[in-house]
JSON list of C-alpha atoms in Angstrom, two decimals:
[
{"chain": "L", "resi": 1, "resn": "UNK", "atom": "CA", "xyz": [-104.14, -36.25, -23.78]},
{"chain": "L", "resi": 2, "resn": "UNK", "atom": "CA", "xyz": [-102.58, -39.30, -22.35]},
{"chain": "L", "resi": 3, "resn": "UNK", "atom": "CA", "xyz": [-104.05, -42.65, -22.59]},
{"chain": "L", "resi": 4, "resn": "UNK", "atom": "CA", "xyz": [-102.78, -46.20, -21.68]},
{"chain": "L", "resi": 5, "resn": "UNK", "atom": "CA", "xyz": [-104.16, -48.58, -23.93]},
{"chain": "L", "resi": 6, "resn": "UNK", "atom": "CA", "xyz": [-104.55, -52.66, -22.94]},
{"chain": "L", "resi": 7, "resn": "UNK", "atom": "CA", "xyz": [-105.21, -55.69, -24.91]},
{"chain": "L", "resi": 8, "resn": "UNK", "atom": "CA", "xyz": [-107.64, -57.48, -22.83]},
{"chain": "L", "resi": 9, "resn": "UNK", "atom": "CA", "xyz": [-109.63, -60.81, -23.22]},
{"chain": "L", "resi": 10, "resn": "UNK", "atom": "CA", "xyz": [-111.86, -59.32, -21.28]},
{"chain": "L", "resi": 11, "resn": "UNK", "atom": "CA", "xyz": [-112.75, -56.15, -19.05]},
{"chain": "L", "resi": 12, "resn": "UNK", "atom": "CA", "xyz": [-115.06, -54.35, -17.10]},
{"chain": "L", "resi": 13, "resn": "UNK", "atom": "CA", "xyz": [-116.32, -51.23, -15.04]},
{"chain": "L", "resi": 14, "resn": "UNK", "atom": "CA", "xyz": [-117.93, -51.74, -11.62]},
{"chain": "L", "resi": 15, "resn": "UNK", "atom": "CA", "xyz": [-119.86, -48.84, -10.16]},
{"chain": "L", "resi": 16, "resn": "UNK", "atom": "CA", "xyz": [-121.67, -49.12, -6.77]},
{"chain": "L", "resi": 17, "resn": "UNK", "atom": "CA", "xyz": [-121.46, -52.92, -7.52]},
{"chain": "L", "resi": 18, "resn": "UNK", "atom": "CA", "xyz": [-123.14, -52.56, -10.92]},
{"chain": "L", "resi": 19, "resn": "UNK", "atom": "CA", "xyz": [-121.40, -53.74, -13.87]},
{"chain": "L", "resi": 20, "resn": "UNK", "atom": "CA", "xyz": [-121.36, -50.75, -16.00]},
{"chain": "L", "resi": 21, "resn": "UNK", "atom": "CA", "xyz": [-119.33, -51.76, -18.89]},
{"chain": "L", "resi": 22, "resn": "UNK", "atom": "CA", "xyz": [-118.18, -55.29, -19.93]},
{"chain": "L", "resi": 23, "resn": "UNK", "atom": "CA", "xyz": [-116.50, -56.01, -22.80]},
{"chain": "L", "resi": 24, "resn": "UNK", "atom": "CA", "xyz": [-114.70, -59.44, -24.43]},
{"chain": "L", "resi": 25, "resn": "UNK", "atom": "CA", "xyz": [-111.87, -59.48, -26.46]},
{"chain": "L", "resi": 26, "resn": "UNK", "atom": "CA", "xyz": [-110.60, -55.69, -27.50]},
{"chain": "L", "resi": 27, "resn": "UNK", "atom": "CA", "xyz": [-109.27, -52.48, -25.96]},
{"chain": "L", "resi": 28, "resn": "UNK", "atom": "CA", "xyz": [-109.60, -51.16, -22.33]},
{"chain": "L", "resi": 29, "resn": "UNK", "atom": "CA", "xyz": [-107.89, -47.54, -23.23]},
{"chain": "L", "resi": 30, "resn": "UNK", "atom": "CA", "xyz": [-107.58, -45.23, -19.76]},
{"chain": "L", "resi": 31, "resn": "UNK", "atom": "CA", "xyz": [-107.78, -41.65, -20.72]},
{"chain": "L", "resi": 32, "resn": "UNK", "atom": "CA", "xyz": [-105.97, -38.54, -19.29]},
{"chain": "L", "resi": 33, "resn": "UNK", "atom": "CA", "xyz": [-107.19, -35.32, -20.72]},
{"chain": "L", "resi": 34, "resn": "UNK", "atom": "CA", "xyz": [-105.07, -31.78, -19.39]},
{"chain": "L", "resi": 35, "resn": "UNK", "atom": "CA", "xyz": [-106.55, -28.04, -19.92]},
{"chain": "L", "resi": 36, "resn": "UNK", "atom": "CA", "xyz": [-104.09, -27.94, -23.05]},
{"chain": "L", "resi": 37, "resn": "UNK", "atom": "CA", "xyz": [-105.95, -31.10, -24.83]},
{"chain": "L", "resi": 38, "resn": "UNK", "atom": "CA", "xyz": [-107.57, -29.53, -28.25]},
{"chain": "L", "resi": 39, "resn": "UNK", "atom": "CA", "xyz": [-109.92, -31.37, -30.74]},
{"chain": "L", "resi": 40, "resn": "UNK", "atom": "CA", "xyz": [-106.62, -32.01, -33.17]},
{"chain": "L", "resi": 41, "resn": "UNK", "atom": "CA", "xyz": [-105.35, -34.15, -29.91]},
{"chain": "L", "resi": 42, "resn": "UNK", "atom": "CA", "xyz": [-108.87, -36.28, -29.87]},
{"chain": "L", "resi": 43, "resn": "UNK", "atom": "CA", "xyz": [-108.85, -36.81, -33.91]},
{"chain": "L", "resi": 44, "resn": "UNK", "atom": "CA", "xyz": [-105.64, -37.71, -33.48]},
{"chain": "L", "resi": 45, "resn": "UNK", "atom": "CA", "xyz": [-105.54, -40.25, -30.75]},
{"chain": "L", "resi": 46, "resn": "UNK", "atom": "CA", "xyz": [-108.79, -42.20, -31.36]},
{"chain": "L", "resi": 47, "resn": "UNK", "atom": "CA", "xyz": [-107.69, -42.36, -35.21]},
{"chain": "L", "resi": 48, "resn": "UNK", "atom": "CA", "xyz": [-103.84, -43.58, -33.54]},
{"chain": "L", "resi": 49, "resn": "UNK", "atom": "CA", "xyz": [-105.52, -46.06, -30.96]},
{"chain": "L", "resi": 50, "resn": "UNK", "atom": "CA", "xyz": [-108.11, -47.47, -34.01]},
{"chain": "L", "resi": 51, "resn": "UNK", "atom": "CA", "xyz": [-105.27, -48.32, -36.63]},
{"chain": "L", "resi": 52, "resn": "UNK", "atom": "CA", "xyz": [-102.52, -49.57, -33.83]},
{"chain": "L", "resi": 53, "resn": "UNK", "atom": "CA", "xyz": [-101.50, -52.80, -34.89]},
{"chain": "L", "resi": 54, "resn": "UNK", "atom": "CA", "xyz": [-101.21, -54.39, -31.43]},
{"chain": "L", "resi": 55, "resn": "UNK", "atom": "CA", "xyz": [-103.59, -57.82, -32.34]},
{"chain": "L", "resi": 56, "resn": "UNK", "atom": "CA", "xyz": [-102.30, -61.21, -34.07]},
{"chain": "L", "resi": 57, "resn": "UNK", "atom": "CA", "xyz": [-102.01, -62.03, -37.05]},
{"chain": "L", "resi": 58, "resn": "UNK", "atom": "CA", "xyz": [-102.60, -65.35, -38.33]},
{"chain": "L", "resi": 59, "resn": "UNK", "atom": "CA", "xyz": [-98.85, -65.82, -38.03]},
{"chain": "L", "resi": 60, "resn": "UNK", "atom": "CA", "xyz": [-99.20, -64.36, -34.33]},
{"chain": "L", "resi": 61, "resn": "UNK", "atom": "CA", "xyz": [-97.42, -61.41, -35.40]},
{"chain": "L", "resi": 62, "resn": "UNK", "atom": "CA", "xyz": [-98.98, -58.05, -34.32]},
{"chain": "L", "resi": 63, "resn": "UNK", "atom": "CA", "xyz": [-100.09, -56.91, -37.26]},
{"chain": "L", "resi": 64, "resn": "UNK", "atom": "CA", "xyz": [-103.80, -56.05, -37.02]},
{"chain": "L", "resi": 65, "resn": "UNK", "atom": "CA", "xyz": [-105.56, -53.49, -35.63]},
{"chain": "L", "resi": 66, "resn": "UNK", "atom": "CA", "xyz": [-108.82, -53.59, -33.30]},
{"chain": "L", "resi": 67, "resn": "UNK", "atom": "CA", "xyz": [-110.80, -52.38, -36.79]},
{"chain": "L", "resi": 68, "resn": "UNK", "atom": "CA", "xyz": [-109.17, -55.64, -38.40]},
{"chain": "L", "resi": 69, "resn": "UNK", "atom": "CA", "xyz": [-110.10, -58.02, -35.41]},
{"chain": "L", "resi": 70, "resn": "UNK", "atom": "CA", "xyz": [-113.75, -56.72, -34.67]},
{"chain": "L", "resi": 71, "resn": "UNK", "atom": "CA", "xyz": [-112.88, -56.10, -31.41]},
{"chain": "L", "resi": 72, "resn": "UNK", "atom": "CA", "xyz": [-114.96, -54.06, -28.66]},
{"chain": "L", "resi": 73, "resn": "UNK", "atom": "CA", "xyz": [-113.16, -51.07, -26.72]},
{"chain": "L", "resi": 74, "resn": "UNK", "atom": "CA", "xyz": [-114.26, -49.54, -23.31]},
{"chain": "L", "resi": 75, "resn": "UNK", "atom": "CA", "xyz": [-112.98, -45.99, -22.26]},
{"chain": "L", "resi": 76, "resn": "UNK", "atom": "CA", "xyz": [-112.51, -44.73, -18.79]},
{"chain": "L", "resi": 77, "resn": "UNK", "atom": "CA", "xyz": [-111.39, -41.40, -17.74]},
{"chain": "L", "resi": 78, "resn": "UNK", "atom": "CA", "xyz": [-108.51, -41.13, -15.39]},
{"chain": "L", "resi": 79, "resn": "UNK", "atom": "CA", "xyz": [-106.93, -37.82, -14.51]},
{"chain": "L", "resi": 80, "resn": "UNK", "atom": "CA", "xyz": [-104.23, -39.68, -12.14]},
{"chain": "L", "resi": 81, "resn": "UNK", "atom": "CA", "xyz": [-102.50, -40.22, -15.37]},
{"chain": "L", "resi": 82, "resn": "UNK", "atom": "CA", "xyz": [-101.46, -36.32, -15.67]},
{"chain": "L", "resi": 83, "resn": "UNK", "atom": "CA", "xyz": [-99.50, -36.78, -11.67]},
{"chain": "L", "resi": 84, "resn": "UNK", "atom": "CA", "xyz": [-96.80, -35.26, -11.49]},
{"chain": "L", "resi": 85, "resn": "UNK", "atom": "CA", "xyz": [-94.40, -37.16, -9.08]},
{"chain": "L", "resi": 86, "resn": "UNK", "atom": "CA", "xyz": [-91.29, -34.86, -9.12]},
{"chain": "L", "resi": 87, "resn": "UNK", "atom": "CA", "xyz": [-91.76, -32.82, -5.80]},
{"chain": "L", "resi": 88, "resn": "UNK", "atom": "CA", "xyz": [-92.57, -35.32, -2.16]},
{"chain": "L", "resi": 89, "resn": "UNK", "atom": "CA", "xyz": [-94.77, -38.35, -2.44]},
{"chain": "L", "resi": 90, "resn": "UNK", "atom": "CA", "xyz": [-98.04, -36.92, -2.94]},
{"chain": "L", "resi": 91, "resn": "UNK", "atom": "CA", "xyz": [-98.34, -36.51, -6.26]},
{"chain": "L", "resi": 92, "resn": "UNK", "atom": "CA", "xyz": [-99.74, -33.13, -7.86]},
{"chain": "L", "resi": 93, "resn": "UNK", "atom": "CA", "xyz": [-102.36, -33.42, -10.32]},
{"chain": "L", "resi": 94, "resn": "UNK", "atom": "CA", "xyz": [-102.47, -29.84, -11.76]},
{"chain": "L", "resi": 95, "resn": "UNK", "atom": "CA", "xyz": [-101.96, -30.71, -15.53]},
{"chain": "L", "resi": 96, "resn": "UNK", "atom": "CA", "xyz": [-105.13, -32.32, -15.36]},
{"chain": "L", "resi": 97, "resn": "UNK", "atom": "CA", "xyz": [-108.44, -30.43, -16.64]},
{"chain": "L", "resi": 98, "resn": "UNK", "atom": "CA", "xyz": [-111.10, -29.68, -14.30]},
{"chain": "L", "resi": 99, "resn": "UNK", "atom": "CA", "xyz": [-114.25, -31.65, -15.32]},
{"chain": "L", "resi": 100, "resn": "UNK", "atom": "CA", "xyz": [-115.84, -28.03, -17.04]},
{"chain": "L", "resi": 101, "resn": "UNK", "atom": "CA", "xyz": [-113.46, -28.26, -19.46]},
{"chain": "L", "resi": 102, "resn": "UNK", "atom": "CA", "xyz": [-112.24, -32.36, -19.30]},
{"chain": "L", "resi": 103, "resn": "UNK", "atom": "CA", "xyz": [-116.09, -34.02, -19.37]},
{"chain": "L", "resi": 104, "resn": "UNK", "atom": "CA", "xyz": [-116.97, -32.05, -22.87]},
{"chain": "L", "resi": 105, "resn": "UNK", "atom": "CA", "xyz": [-113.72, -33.64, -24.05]},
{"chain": "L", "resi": 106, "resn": "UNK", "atom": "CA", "xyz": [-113.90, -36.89, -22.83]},
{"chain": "L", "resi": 107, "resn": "UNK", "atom": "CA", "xyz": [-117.38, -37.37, -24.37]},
{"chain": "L", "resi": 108, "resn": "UNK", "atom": "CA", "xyz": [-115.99, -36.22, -27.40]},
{"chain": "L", "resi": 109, "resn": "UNK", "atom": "CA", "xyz": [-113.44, -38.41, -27.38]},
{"chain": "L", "resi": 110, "resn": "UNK", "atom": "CA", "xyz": [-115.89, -41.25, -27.02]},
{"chain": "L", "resi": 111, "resn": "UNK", "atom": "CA", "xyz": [-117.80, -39.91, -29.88]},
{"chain": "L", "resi": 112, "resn": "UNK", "atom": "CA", "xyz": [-115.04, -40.01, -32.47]},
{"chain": "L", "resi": 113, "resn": "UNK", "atom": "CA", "xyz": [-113.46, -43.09, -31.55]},
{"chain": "L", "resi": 114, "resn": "UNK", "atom": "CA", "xyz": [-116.77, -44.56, -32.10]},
{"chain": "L", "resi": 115, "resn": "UNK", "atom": "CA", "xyz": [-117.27, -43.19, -35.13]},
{"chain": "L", "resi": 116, "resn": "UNK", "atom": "CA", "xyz": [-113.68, -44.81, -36.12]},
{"chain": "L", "resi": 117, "resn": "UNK", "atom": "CA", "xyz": [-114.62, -47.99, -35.15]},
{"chain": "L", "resi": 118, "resn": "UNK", "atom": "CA", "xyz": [-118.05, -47.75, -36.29]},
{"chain": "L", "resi": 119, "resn": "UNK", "atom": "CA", "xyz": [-119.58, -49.35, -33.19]},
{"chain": "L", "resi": 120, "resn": "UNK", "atom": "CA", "xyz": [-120.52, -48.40, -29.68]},
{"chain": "L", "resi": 121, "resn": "UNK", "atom": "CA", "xyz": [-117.68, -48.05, -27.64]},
{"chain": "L", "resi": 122, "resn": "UNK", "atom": "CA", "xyz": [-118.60, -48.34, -23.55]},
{"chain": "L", "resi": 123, "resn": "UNK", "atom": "CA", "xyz": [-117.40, -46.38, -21.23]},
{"chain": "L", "resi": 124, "resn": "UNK", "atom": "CA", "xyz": [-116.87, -45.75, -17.34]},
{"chain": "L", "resi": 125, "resn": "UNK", "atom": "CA", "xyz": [-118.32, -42.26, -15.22]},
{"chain": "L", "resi": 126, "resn": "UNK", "atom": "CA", "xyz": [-116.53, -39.64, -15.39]},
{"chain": "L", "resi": 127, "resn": "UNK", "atom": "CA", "xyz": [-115.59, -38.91, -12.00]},
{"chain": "L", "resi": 128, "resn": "UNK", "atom": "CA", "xyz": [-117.21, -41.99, -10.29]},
{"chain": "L", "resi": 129, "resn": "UNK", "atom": "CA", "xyz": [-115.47, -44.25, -8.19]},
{"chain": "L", "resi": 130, "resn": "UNK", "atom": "CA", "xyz": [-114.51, -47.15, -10.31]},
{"chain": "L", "resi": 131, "resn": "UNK", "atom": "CA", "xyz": [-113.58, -50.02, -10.25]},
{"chain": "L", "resi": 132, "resn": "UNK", "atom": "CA", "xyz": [-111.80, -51.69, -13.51]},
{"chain": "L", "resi": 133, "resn": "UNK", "atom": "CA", "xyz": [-111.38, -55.24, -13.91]},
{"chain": "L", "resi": 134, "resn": "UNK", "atom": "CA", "xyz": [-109.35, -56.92, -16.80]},
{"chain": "L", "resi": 135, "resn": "UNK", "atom": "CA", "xyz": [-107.73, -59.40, -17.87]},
{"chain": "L", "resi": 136, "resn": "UNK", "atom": "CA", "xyz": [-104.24, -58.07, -20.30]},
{"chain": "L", "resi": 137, "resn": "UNK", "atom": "CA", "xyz": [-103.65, -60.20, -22.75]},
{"chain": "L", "resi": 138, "resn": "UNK", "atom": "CA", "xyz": [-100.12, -60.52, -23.59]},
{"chain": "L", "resi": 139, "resn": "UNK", "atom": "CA", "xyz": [-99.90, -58.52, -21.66]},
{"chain": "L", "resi": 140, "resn": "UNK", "atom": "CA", "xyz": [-99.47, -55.51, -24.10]},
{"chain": "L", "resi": 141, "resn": "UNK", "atom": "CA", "xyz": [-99.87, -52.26, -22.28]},
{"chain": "L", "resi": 142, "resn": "UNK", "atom": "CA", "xyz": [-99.19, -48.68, -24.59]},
{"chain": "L", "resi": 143, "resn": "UNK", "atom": "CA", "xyz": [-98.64, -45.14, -23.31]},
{"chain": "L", "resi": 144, "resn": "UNK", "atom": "CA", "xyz": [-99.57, -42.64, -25.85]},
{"chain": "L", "resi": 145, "resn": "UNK", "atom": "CA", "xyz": [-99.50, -38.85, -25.25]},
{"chain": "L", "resi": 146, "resn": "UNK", "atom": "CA", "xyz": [-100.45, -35.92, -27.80]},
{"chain": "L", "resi": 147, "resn": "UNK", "atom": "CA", "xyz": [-97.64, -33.79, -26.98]},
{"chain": "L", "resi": 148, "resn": "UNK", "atom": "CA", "xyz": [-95.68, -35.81, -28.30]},
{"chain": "L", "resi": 149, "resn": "UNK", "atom": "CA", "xyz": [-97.08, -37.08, -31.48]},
{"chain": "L", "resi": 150, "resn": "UNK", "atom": "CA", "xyz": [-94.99, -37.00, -35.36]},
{"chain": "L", "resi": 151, "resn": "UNK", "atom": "CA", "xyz": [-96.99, -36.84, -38.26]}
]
């Protein structure tokens, strides 16, 4: 799994010109999910993207985590993160699961990283046209992927 993860003041998902998701101060993480992603890789990353200390302090030092802040998260699926860009200008998206295999995985996803934050987490739809509004604050932007995760 790969997932960029933003600070935000504020973000949403617009869908057919419905606000589908709207969120205030927290995490807008974009997820990437590839036919090798396992349930070790979603334990993993929504217990990684919970405890990141990536949030101020009272000292403004990034020290706190979205659990320590109270903040509100919104995930959105987004297989153009698995392109592959190394052959031409059209990039080749073949790492990235076919929905059979990525939508069971996604939801779960969802489902732990909102039992790690112990609230409802909003989402986007998987494999809707979207469009994602935000506003980084920062701007802190992190690119985390499974494969290559130290324990």
């Amino acid at each position: 799994m790969k997932a960029v993860i933003q600070r935000v003041s504020k973000a949403s998902v617009t869908i057919d010109n419905k606000i589908v998701a709207s969120i205030s101060y927290g995490l807008l993480v974009l997820l990437g999910i590839s036919d090798e992603d396992t349930q070790e890789d979603i334990e993993w990353l929504s217990k990684k993207i919970a405890n990141l200390r990536i949030f101020g302090d009272e000292n403004g030092v990034m020290n706190k985590s979205i659990l320590d802040r109270d903040g509100n998260a919104i995930v959105v699926s987004q297989f153009t993160l698995h392109a592959n860009t190394k052959k031409g200008n059209r990039p080749s998206y073949i790492k990235a699961a076919k929905p059979e295999i990525a939508i069971p995985l996604y939801e779960a996803f969802v489902e732990k990283f909102q039992q790690d934050l112990g609230k409802v987490v909003q989402t986007g739809e998987f494999g809707a046209d979207m469009k994602v509004e935000l506003l980084n604050d920062g701007p802190v932007t992190i690119i985390i992927d499974t494969k290559n995760k130290e324990y």
